[in-house]
Coordinates of C-alpha atoms in Angstrom, one line a residue:
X1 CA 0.2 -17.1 9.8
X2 CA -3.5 -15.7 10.3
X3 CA -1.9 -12.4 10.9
X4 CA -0.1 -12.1 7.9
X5 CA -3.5 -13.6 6.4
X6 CA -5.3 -10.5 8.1
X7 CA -2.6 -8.0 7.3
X8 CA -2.6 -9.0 3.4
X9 CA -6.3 -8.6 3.3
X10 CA -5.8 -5.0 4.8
X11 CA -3.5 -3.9 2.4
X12 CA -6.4 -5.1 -0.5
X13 CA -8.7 -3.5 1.3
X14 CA -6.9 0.1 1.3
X15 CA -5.8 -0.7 -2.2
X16 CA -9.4 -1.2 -3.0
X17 CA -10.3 2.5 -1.4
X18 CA -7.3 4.1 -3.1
X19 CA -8.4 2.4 -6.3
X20 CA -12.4 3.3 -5.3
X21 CA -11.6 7.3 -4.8
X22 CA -9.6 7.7 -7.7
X23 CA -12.3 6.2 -9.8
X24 CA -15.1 8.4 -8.1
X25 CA -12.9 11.5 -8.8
X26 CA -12.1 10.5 -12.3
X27 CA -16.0 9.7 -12.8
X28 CA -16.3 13.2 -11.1
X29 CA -14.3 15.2 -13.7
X30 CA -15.6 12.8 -16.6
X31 CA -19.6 13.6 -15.9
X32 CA -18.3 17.7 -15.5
X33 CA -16.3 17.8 -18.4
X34 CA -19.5 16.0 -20.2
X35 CA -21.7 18.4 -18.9
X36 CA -19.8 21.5 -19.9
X37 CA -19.5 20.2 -23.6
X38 CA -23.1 20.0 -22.9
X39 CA -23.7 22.9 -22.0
X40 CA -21.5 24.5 -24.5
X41 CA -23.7 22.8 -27.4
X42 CA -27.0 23.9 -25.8
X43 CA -25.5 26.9 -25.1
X44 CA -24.5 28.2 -28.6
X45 CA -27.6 26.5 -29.7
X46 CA -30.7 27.8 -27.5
X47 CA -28.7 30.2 -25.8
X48 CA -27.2 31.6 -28.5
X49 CA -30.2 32.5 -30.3
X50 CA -32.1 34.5 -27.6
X51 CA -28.9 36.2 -26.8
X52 CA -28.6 36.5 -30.0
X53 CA -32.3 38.0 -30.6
X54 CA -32.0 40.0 -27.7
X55 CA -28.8 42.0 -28.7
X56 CA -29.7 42.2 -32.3
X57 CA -31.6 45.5 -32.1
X58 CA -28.8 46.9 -29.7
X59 CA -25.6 45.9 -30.9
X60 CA -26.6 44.5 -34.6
X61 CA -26.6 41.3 -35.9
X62 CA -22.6 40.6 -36.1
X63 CA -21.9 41.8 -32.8
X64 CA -24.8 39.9 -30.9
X65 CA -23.5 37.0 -32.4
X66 CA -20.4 37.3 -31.2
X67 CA -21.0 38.4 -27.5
X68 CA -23.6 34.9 -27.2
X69 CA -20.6 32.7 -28.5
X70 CA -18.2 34.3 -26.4
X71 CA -20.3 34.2 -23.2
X72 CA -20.6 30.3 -23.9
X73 CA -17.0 29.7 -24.4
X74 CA -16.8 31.6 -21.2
X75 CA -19.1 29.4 -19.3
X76 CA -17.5 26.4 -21.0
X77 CA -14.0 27.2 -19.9
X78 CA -14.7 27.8 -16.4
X79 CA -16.6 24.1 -16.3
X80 CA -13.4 22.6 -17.6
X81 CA -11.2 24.6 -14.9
X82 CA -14.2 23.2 -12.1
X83 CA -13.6 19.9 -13.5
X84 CA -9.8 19.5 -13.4
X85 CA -9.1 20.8 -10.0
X86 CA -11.5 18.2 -8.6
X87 CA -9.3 15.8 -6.3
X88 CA -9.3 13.1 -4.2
X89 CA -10.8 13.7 -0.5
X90 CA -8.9 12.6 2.8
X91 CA -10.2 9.4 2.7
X92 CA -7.7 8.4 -0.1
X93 CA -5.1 10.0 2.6
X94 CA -6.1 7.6 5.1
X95 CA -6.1 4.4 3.0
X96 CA -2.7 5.7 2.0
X97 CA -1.7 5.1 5.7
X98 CA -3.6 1.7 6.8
X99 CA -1.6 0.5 3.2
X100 CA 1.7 1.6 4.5
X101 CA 1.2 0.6 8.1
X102 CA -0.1 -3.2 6.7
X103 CA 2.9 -3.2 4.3
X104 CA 5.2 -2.3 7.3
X105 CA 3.8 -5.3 9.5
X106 CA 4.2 -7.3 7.2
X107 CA 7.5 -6.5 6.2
X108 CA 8.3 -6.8 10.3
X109 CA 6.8 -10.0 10.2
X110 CA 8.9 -11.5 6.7
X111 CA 12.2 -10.3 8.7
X112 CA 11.1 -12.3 12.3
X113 CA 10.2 -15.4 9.6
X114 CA 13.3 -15.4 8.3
X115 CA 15.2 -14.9 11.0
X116 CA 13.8 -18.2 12.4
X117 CA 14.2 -19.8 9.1
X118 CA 18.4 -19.0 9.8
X119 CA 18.1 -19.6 13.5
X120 CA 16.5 -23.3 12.4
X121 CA 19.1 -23.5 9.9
X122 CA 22.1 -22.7 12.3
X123 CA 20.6 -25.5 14.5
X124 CA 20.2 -28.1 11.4
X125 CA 23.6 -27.3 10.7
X126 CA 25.4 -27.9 14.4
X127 CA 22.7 -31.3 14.6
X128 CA 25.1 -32.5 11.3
X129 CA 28.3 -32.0 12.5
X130 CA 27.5 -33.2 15.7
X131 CA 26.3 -36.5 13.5
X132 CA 29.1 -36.8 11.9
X133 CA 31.0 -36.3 14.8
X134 CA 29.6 -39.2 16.4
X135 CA 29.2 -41.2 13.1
X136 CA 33.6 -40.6 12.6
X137 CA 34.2 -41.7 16.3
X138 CA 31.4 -43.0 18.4
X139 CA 33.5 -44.1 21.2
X140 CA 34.6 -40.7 21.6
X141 CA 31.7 -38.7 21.7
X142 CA 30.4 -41.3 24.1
X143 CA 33.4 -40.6 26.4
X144 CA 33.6 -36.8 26.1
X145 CA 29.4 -36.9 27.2
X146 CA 30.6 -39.6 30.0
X147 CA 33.6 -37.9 31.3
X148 CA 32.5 -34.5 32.2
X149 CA 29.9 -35.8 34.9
X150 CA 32.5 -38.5 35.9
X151 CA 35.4 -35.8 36.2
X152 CA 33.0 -33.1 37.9
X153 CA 31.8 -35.9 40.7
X154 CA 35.8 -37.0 40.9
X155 CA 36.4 -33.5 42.1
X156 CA 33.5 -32.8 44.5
X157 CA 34.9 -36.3 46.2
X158 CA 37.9 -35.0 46.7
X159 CA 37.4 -31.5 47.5
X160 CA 35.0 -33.0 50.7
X161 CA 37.6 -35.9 51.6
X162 CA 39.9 -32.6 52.1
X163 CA 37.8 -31.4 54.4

């Protein structure tokens, strides 16, 4: 019983560090896609006017304007790319297999419970008939148990007054 105590509160344990690495890598992704929106309104708001400014008296005023906004989406994009190929480390691997290896223990250990339970069953079972053998005929079961030593000790007397 205390092992399959021990090996239940493995399996919550690597189900808490699978549970603890997703969340870390789903906090991960969350803060960098918040930080690239971020960035993208900073970005066409300070940003955009010094780029803006500074390509004004090269390119003109429409073109500046739209060389700063593309530049942020740019940026922007490339955050979000960053953000959803984040994944989980080998640490979620390993949880993975102390989880499967409780799980199999434990499923080892149900099988050897219940084949006791049938062994235990198998002998409740005989122990009945064997009752209500005895309970049908008493006599007989007493003989049967009598005569085997009585027969067996009949023959060994013999088999030396032979010799």
């Amino acid at each position: 019983m205390e092992s399959l105590v021990r090996n239940m509160r493995i399996i919550w344990r690597a189900e808490l560090l699978i549970i603890e690495a997703k969340l870390n890598v789903a906090a991960k992704r969350i803060g960098a896609t918040a930080f690239a929106g971020l960035i993208f309104i900073f970005g066409l708001g300070m940003l955009n006017v010094a780029g803006f400014f500074a390509l004004e008296e090269i390119w003109g005023p429409v073109y500046a304007a739209l060389g700063v906004s593309i530049a942020d989406f740019l940026i922007a994009a490339l955050l979000i790319l960053w953000a959803s190929r984040l994944t989980t480390g080998p640490e979620l691997e390993l949880a993975r297999e102390v989880r499967d290896a409780g799980l199999e223990e434990l499923e080892a250990k149900a099988e050897h419970i219940q084949d006791e339970v049938m062994a235990v069953r198998d002998e409740l079972l005989a122990l009945k008939k064997s009752m209500a053998s005895f309970s049908r005929n008493p006599l007989d079961s007493t003989i049967n148990s009598l005569l085997t030593p009585i027969l067996t000790l009949l023959i060994k007397s013999l088999s030396k007054s032979k010799n």
